[in-house]
XYZ file of C-alpha atoms in Angstrom:
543
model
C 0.000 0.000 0.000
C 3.066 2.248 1.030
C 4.559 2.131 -2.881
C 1.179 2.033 -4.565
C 0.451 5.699 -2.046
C 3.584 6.739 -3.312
C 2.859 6.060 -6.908
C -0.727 7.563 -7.521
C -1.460 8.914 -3.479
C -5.246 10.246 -4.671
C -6.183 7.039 -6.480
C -5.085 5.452 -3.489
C -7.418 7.530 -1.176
C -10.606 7.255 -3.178
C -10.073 3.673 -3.374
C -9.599 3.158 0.654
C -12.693 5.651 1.088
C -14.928 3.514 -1.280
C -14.116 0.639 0.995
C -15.299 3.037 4.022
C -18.451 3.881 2.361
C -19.205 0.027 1.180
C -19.364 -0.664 4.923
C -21.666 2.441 5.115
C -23.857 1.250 3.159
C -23.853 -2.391 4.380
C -24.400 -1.223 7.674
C -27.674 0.712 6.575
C -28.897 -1.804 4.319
C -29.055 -4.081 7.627
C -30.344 -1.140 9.680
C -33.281 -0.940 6.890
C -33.726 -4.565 6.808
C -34.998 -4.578 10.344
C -37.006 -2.120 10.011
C -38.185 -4.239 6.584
C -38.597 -7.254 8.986
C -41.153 -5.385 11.200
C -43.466 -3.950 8.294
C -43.321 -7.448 6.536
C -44.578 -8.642 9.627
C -46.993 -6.440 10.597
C -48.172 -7.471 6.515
C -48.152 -10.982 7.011
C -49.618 -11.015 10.189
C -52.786 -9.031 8.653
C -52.340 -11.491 5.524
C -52.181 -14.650 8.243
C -55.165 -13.059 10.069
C -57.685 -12.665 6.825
C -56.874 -16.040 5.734
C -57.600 -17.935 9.374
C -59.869 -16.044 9.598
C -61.897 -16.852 6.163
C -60.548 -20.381 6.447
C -58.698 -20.065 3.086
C -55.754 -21.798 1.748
C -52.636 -20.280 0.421
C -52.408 -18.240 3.133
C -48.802 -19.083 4.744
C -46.893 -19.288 1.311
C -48.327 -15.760 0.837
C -47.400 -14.140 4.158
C -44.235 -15.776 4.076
C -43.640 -14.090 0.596
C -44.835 -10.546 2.328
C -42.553 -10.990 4.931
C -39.069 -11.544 2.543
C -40.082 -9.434 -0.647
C -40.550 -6.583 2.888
C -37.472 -7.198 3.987
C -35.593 -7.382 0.966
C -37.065 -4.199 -0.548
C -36.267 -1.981 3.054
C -32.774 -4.047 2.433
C -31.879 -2.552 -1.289
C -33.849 0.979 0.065
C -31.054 1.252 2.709
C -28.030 0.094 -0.051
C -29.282 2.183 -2.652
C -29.853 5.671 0.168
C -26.839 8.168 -1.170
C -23.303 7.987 0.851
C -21.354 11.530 0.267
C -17.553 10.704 0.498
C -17.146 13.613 2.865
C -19.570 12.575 5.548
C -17.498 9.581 5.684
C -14.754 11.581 5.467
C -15.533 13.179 8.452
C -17.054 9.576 10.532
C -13.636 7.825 9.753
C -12.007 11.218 11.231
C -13.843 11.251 14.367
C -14.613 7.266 15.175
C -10.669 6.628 14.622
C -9.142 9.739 16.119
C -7.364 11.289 13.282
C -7.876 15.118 13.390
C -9.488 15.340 10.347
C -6.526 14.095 7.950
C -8.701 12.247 6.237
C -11.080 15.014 5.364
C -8.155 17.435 4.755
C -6.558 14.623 2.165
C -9.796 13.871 0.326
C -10.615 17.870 -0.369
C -7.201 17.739 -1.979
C -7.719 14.989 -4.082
C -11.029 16.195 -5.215
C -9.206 19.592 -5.912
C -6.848 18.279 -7.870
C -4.257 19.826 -6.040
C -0.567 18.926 -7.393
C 1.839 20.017 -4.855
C 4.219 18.166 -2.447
C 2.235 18.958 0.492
C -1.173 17.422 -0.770
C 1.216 14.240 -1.834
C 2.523 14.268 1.709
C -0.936 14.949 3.738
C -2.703 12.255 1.707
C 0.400 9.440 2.440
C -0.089 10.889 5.843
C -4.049 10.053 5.638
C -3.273 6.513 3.968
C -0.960 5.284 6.675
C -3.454 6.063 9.608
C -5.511 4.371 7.282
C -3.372 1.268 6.541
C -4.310 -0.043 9.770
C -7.958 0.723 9.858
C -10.586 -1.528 8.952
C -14.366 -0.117 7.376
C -16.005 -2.444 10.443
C -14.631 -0.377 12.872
C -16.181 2.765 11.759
C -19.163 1.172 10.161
C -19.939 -1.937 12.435
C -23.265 -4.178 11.390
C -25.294 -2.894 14.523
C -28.725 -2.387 14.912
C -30.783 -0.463 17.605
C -32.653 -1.582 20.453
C -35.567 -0.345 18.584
C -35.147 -1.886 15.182
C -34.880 -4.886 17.269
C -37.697 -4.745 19.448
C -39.545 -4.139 16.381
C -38.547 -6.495 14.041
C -39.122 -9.058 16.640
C -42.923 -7.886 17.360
C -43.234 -7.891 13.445
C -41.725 -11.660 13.744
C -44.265 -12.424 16.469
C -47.258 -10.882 15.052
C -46.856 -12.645 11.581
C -47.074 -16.359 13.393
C -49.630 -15.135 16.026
C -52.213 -15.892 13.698
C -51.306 -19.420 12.969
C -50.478 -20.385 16.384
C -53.426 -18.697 18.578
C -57.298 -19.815 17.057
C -59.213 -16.454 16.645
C -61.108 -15.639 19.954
C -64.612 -16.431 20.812
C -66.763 -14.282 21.327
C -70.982 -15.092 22.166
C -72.899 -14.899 19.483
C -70.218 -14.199 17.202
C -68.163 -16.950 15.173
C -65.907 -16.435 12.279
C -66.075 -18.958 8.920
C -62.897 -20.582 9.703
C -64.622 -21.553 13.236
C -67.675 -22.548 11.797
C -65.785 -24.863 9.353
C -63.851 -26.053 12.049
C -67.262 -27.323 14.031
C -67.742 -29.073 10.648
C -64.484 -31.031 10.161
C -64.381 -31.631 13.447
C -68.268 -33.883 13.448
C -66.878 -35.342 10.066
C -64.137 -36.281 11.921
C -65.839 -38.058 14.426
C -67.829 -39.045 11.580
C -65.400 -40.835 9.369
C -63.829 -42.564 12.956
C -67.252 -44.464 13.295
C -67.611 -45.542 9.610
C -63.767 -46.703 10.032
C -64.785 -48.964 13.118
C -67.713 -49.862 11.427
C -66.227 -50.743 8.115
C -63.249 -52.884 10.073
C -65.802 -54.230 12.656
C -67.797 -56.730 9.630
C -66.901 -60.127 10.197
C -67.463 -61.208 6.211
C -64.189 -62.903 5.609
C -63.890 -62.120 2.106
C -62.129 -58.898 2.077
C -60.187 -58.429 5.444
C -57.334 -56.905 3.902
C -59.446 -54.635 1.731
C -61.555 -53.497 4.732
C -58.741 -52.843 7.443
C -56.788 -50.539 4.607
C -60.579 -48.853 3.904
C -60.793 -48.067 7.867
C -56.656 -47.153 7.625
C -57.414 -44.353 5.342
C -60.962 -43.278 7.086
C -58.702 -42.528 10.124
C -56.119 -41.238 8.258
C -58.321 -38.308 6.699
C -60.107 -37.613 9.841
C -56.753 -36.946 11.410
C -56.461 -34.267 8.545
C -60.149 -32.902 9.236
C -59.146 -32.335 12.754
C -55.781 -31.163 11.856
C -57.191 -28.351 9.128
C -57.974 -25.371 11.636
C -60.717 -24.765 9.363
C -58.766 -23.841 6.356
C -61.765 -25.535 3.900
C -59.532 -26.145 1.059
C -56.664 -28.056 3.110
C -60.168 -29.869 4.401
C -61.187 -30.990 0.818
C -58.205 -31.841 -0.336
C -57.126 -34.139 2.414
C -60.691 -35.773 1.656
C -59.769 -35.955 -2.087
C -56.536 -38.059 -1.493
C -58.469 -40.074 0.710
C -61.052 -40.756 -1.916
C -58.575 -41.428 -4.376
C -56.625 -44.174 -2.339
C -60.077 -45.567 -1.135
C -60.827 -45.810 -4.889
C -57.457 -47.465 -6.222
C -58.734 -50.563 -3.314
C -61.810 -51.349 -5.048
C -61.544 -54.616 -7.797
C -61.701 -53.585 -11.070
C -63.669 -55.980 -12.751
C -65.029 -54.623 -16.347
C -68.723 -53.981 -14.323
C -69.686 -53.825 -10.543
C -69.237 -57.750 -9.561
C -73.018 -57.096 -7.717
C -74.171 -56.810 -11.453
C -72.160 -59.557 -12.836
C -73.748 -61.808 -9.940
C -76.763 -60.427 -10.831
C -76.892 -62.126 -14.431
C -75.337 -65.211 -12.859
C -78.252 -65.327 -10.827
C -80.589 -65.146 -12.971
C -79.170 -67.645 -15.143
C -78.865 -70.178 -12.914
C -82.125 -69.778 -12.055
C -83.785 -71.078 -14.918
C -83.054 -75.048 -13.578
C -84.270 -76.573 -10.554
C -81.144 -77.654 -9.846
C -79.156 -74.681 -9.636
C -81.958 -72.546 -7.981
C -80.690 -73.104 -4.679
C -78.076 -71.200 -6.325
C -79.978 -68.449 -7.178
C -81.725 -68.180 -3.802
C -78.103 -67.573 -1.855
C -77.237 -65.193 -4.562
C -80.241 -63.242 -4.243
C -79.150 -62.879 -0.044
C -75.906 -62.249 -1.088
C -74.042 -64.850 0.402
C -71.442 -66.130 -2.316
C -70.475 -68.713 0.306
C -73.284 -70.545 0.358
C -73.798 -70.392 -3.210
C -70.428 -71.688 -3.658
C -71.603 -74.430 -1.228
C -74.673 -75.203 -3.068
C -72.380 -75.762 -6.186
C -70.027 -77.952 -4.446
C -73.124 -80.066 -3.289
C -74.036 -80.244 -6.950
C -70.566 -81.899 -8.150
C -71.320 -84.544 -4.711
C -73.729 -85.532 -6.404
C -73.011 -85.249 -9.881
C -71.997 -88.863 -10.404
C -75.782 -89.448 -9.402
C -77.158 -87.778 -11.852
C -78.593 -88.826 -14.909
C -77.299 -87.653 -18.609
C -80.247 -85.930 -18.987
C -79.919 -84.631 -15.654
C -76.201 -83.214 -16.253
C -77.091 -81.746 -19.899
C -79.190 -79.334 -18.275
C -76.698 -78.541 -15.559
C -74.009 -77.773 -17.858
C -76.897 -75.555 -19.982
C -77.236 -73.569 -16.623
C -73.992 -73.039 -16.287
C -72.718 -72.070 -19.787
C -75.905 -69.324 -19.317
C -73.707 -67.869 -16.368
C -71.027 -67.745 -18.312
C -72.291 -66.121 -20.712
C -73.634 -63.826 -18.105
C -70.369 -63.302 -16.675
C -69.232 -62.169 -20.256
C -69.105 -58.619 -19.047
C -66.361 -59.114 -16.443
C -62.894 -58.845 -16.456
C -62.664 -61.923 -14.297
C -61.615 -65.607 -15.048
C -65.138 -66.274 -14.107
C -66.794 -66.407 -17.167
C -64.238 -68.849 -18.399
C -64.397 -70.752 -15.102
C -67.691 -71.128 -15.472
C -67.626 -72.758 -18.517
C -64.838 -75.068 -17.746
C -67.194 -75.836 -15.061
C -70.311 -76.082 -17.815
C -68.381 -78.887 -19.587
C -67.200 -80.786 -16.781
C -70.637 -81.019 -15.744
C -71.283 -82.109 -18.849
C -68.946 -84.755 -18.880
C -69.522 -85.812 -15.248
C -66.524 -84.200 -14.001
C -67.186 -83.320 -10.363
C -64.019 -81.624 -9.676
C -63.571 -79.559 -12.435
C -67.750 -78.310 -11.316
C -66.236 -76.737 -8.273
C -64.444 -73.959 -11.080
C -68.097 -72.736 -10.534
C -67.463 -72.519 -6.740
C -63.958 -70.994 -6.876
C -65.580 -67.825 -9.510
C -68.911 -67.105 -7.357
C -66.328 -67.208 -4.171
C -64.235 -64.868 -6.228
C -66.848 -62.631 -7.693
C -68.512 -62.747 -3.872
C -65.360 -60.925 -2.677
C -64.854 -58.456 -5.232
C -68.595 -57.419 -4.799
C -67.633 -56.846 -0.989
C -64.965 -55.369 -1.368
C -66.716 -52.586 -4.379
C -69.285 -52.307 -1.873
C -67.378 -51.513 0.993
C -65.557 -49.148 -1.059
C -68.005 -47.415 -2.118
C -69.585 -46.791 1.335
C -66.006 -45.587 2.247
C -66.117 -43.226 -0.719
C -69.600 -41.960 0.024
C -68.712 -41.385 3.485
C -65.852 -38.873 2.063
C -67.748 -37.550 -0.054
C -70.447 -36.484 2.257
C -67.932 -35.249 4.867
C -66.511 -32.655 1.645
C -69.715 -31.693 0.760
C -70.760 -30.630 4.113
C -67.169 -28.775 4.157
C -67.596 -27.310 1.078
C -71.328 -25.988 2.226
C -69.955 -24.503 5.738
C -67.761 -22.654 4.110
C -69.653 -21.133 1.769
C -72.422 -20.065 3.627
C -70.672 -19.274 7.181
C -73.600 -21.758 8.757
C -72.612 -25.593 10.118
C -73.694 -27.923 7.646
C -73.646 -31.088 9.844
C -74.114 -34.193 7.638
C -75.730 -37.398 8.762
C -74.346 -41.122 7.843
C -75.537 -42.852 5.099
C -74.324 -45.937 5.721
C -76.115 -49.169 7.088
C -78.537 -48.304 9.744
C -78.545 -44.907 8.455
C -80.564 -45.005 5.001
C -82.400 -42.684 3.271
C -86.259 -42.360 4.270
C -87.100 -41.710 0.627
C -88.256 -45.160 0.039
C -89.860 -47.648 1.844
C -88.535 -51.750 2.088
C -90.825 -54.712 0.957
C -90.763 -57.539 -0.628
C -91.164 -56.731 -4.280
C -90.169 -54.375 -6.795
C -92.980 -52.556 -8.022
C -94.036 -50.248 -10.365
C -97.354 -48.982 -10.333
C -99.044 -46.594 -13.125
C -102.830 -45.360 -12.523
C -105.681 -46.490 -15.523
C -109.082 -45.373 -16.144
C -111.666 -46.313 -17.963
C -113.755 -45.189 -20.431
C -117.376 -45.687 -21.511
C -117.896 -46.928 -25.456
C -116.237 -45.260 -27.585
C -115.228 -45.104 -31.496
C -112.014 -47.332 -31.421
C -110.913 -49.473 -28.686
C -107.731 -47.941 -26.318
C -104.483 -49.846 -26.301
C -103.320 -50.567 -22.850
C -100.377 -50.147 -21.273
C -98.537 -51.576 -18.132
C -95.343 -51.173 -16.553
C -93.358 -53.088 -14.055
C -89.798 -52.549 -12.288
C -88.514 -55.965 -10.889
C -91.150 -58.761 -12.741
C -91.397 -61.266 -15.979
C -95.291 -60.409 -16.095
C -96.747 -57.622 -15.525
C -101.075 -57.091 -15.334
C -103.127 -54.150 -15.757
C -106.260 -52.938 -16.401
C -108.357 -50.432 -18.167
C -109.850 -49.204 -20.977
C -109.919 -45.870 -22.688
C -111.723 -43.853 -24.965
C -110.988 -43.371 -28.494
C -107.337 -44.583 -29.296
C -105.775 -42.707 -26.954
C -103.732 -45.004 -24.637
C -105.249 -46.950 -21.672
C -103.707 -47.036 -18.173
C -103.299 -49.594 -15.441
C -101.190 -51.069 -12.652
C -97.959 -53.237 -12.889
C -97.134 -55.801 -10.854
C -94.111 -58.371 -10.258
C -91.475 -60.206 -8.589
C -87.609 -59.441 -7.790
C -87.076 -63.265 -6.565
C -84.250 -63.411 -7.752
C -82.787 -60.171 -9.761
C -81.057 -57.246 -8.211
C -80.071 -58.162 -4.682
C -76.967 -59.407 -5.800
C -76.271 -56.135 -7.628
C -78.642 -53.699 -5.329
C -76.599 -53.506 -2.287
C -78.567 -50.212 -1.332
C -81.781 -52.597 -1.539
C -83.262 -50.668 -4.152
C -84.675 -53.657 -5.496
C -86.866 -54.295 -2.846
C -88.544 -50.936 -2.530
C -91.543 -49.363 -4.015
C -90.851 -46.564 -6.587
C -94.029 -44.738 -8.235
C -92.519 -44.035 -11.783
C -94.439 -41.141 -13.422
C -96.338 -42.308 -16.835
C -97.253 -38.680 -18.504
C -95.547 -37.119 -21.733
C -94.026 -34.778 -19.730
C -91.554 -35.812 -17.345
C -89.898 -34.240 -14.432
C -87.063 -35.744 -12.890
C -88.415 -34.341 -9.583
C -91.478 -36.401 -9.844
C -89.844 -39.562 -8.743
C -91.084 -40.692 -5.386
C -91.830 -43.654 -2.859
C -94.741 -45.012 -2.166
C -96.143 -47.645 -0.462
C -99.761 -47.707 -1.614
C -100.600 -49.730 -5.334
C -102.622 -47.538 -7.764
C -105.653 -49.033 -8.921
C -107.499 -48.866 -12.029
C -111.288 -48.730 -13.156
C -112.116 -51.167 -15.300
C -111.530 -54.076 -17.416
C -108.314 -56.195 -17.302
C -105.835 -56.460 -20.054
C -102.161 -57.833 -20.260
C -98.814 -56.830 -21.634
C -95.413 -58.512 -21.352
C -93.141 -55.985 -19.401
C -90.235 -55.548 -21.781
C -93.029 -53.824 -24.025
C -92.689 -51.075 -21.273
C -89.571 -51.624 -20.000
C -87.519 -48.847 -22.578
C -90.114 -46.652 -21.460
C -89.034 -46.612 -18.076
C -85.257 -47.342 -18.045
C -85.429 -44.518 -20.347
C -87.172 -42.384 -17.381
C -84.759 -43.795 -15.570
C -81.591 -42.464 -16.982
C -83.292 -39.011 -17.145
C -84.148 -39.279 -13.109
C -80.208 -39.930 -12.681
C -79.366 -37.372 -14.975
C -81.427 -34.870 -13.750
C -79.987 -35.299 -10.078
C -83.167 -37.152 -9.038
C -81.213 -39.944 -7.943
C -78.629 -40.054 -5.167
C -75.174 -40.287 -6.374
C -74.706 -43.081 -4.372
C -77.855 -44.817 -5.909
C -76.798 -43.690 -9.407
C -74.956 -46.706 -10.808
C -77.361 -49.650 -8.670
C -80.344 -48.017 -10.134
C -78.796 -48.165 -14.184
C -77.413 -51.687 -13.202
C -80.672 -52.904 -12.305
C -82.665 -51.955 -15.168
C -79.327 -53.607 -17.008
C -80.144 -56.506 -15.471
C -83.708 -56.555 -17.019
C -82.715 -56.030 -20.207
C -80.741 -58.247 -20.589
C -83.572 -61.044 -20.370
């Protein structure tokens, strides 16, 4: 530094004074920082408030984002604030002690001044300098009050996250009412979890403890939200979508495919008892009643086995629809009943077993799926409207009142009658579960008569109906105009006035799987209900 002061002594001074006034400004940029750090807080604090508040996501990432872009900006505002040389000039002079060489040698550099003596007071300046470091003058410091603020700023942008907003009577914000919400889902979800695991079916353990696993699992999130609604849903949505990725795929619901099975095996006395555990949907005991079948199939006549192995290459066919081995099980089984095989018959056993357990285990998932769903919705609705929007269960035990059980499916349309008339009327019946349907009526003219519907479910959609839809009454409206809000329950048959006529009911049947559709498309239809109700009029088209 000595040679280089001797060479060029004025570069050398600006040079050591920039260094001065780089700690200047590092030293205010901190100072402003602080100051930065209590405003950004302050900000995100307000920011952290509105969002608890509201329950809305987002909310940390953006008060975190207040906070630094706050901080950063008072830091460059402080860097950037204009450093005259001479002030510093003048701090280096009187922090270190000098007399004011410092000053005296920079106003002769600036000047210009080319004499001896400004060479000699500016070597003088440089080595009082040559020992002096910027720190010293300009140390990184901050005030008692820049600190007490910048921690209150600190402590006022995590108050809101930490501390629930107060309660006051009569008064509750959104984020509290959601709260109440996820909270009763919560609770919710826990009892359809214990429920769910709590089944002693054997055919889908597995399948029903990792059901209950992720229940719990997302009411632990519900009760973990602190009614932020949209960290609510979409803990419920990942739920859904593991409780989903456990349910069998199988081409169509199994309940359906054991549906057509059913009603296949129905059409021989042999097999019925078949049918009939099918229809309570006990797989088991169907697979039993197959397995007594191959017993005795060495007792059986040729005649005898023909028609068994007719029965059974109708299920197959029935199980067409399915991506499981069953179909071709079943027809393995169809000609080893044929040629008196009684071990390869008990294929038949091993698919219903198989199709049993994939139908429990769809059904159980989609009770776990409903039970998310519901728990969303009535999220969703709190926080929307500000009001608790406790849902009830709507699983077993807890159906809707809508309908009411019996033992048939029917469907019942009103008829009158009509005195003579030019032309005679052409009736019309309807049923929802039968192979015959009766009705009566005449009308005038050729406009269409009307009349009542009756028949049996014996043995179609309880295997695929695992809401019992099948065995409730539904009054299906009959006019040219139809609303899909005019679908209701009843327990009462609608009688006609008049003469008796009868119609087979897949004359009418398009009719009303055509209503139908436009009932589940129009929302009439619970979502849960949705695919059980297009299933079963599947099922009775298919015959």
């Amino acid at each position: 530094m000595v040679t280089l002061a001797r060479a060029n002594p004025r570069r050398q001074l600006r040079l050591t004074v920039d260094e001065f006034v780089f700690a200047r400004r590092r030293a205010l940029a901190v100072q402003s920082a602080a100051r930065g750090l209590a405003i950004g807080g302050a900000l995100a604090g307000l920011i952290g408030a509105f969002f608890t508040y509201f329950g809305l996501g987002g909310g940390p990432a953006l008060a975190g984002t207040a906070l630094v872009a706050a901080v950063v900006v008072a830091g460059v505002v402080g860097w950037l604030r204009p450093v005259p040389e001479l002030q510093v000039a003048l701090d280096i002079d009187r922090r270190l002690a000098l007399g004011e060489r410092v000053t005296t040698a920079l106003e002769m550099a600036r000047n210009s001044t080319d004499r001896p003596l400004a060479d000699r007071q500016m070597s003088d300046a440089l080595a009082h300098l040559s020992a002096a470091r910027p720190g010293l003058v300009y140390p990184i410091r901050v005030d008692r009050r820049a600190l007490a603020l910048a921690a209150a700023g600190l402590a006022f942008a995590v108050l809101p996250w930490i501390v629930p907003w107060p309660a006051f009577p009569g008064v509750s914000s959104p984020a509290s009412q959601v709260t109440t919400v996820s909270q009763s889902e919560a609770a919710r979800l826990d009892d359809a979890a214990n429920r769910i695991q709590s089944q002693n079916t054997p055919s889908d353990q597995s399948t029903r403890a990792e059901l209950a696993t992720q229940l719990r699992q997302a009411a632990a999130a519900l009760r973990q939200d602190r009614g932020n609604a949209q960290q609510a849903s979409s803990a419920l949505q990942r739920a859904d979508q593991a409780v989903s990725a456990l349910s069998p795929q199988t081409g169509e619901p199994a309940a359906l495919t054991l549906a057509r099975i059913s009603d296949a095996l129905n059409n021989q006395a042999a097999t019925r008892p078949v049918t009939q555990a099918l229809d309570q949907q006990n797989a088991a005991q169907a697979a039993a009643e197959i397995n007594k079948l191959a017993a005795n199939l060495s007792r059986m006549t040729p005649a005898q086995r023909q028609d068994l192995a007719s029965s059974l290459q109708a299920a197959s066919n029935a199980a067409i629809g399915s991506d499981t081995n069953a179909a071709q099980q079943l027809q393995q089984a169809a000609q080893a009943a044929k040629n008196g095989d009684s071990q390869g018959l008990q294929q038949a056993a091993q698919a219903l077993t198989q199709l049993g357990a994939a139908n429990q285990a769809q059904n159980d998932a989609a009770q776990a799926r409903s039970d998310l769903q519901t728990s969303e919705q009535a999220i969703a609705q709190a926080a929307q409207s500000g009001l608790p929007q406790l849902s009830s269960a709507t699983s077993p035990g807890n159906q809707p009142t809508t309908t009411q059980p019996g033992d048939q499916a029917q469907s019942n349309a009103q008829g009158q009658d009509g005195q003579a008339q030019p032309g005679q009327g052409q009736p019309q019946g309807s049923q929802a579960g039968g192979q015959t349907g009766n009705q009566s009526g005449n009308q005038p003219g050729d406009q269409p008569g009307g009349g009542i519907g009756t028949g049996t479910a014996n043995h179609l959609g309880a295997p695929n109906d695992p809401q019992g839809l099948a065995q409730r009454e539904v009054t299906v409206p009959t006019g040219q105009q139809f609303d899909a809000g005019s679908v209701s329950s009843s327990n009462r048959l609608q009688t006609g006035t008049g003469g008796e006529a009868r119609v087979d009911y897949r004359n009418v049947l398009p009719q009303y799987q055509k209503q139908a559709l436009q009932a589940i498309e129009g929302n009439a239809v619970p979502s849960g209900l949705k695919q059980v109700v297009k299933g079963y009029f599947d099922s009775l088209a298919a015959h």
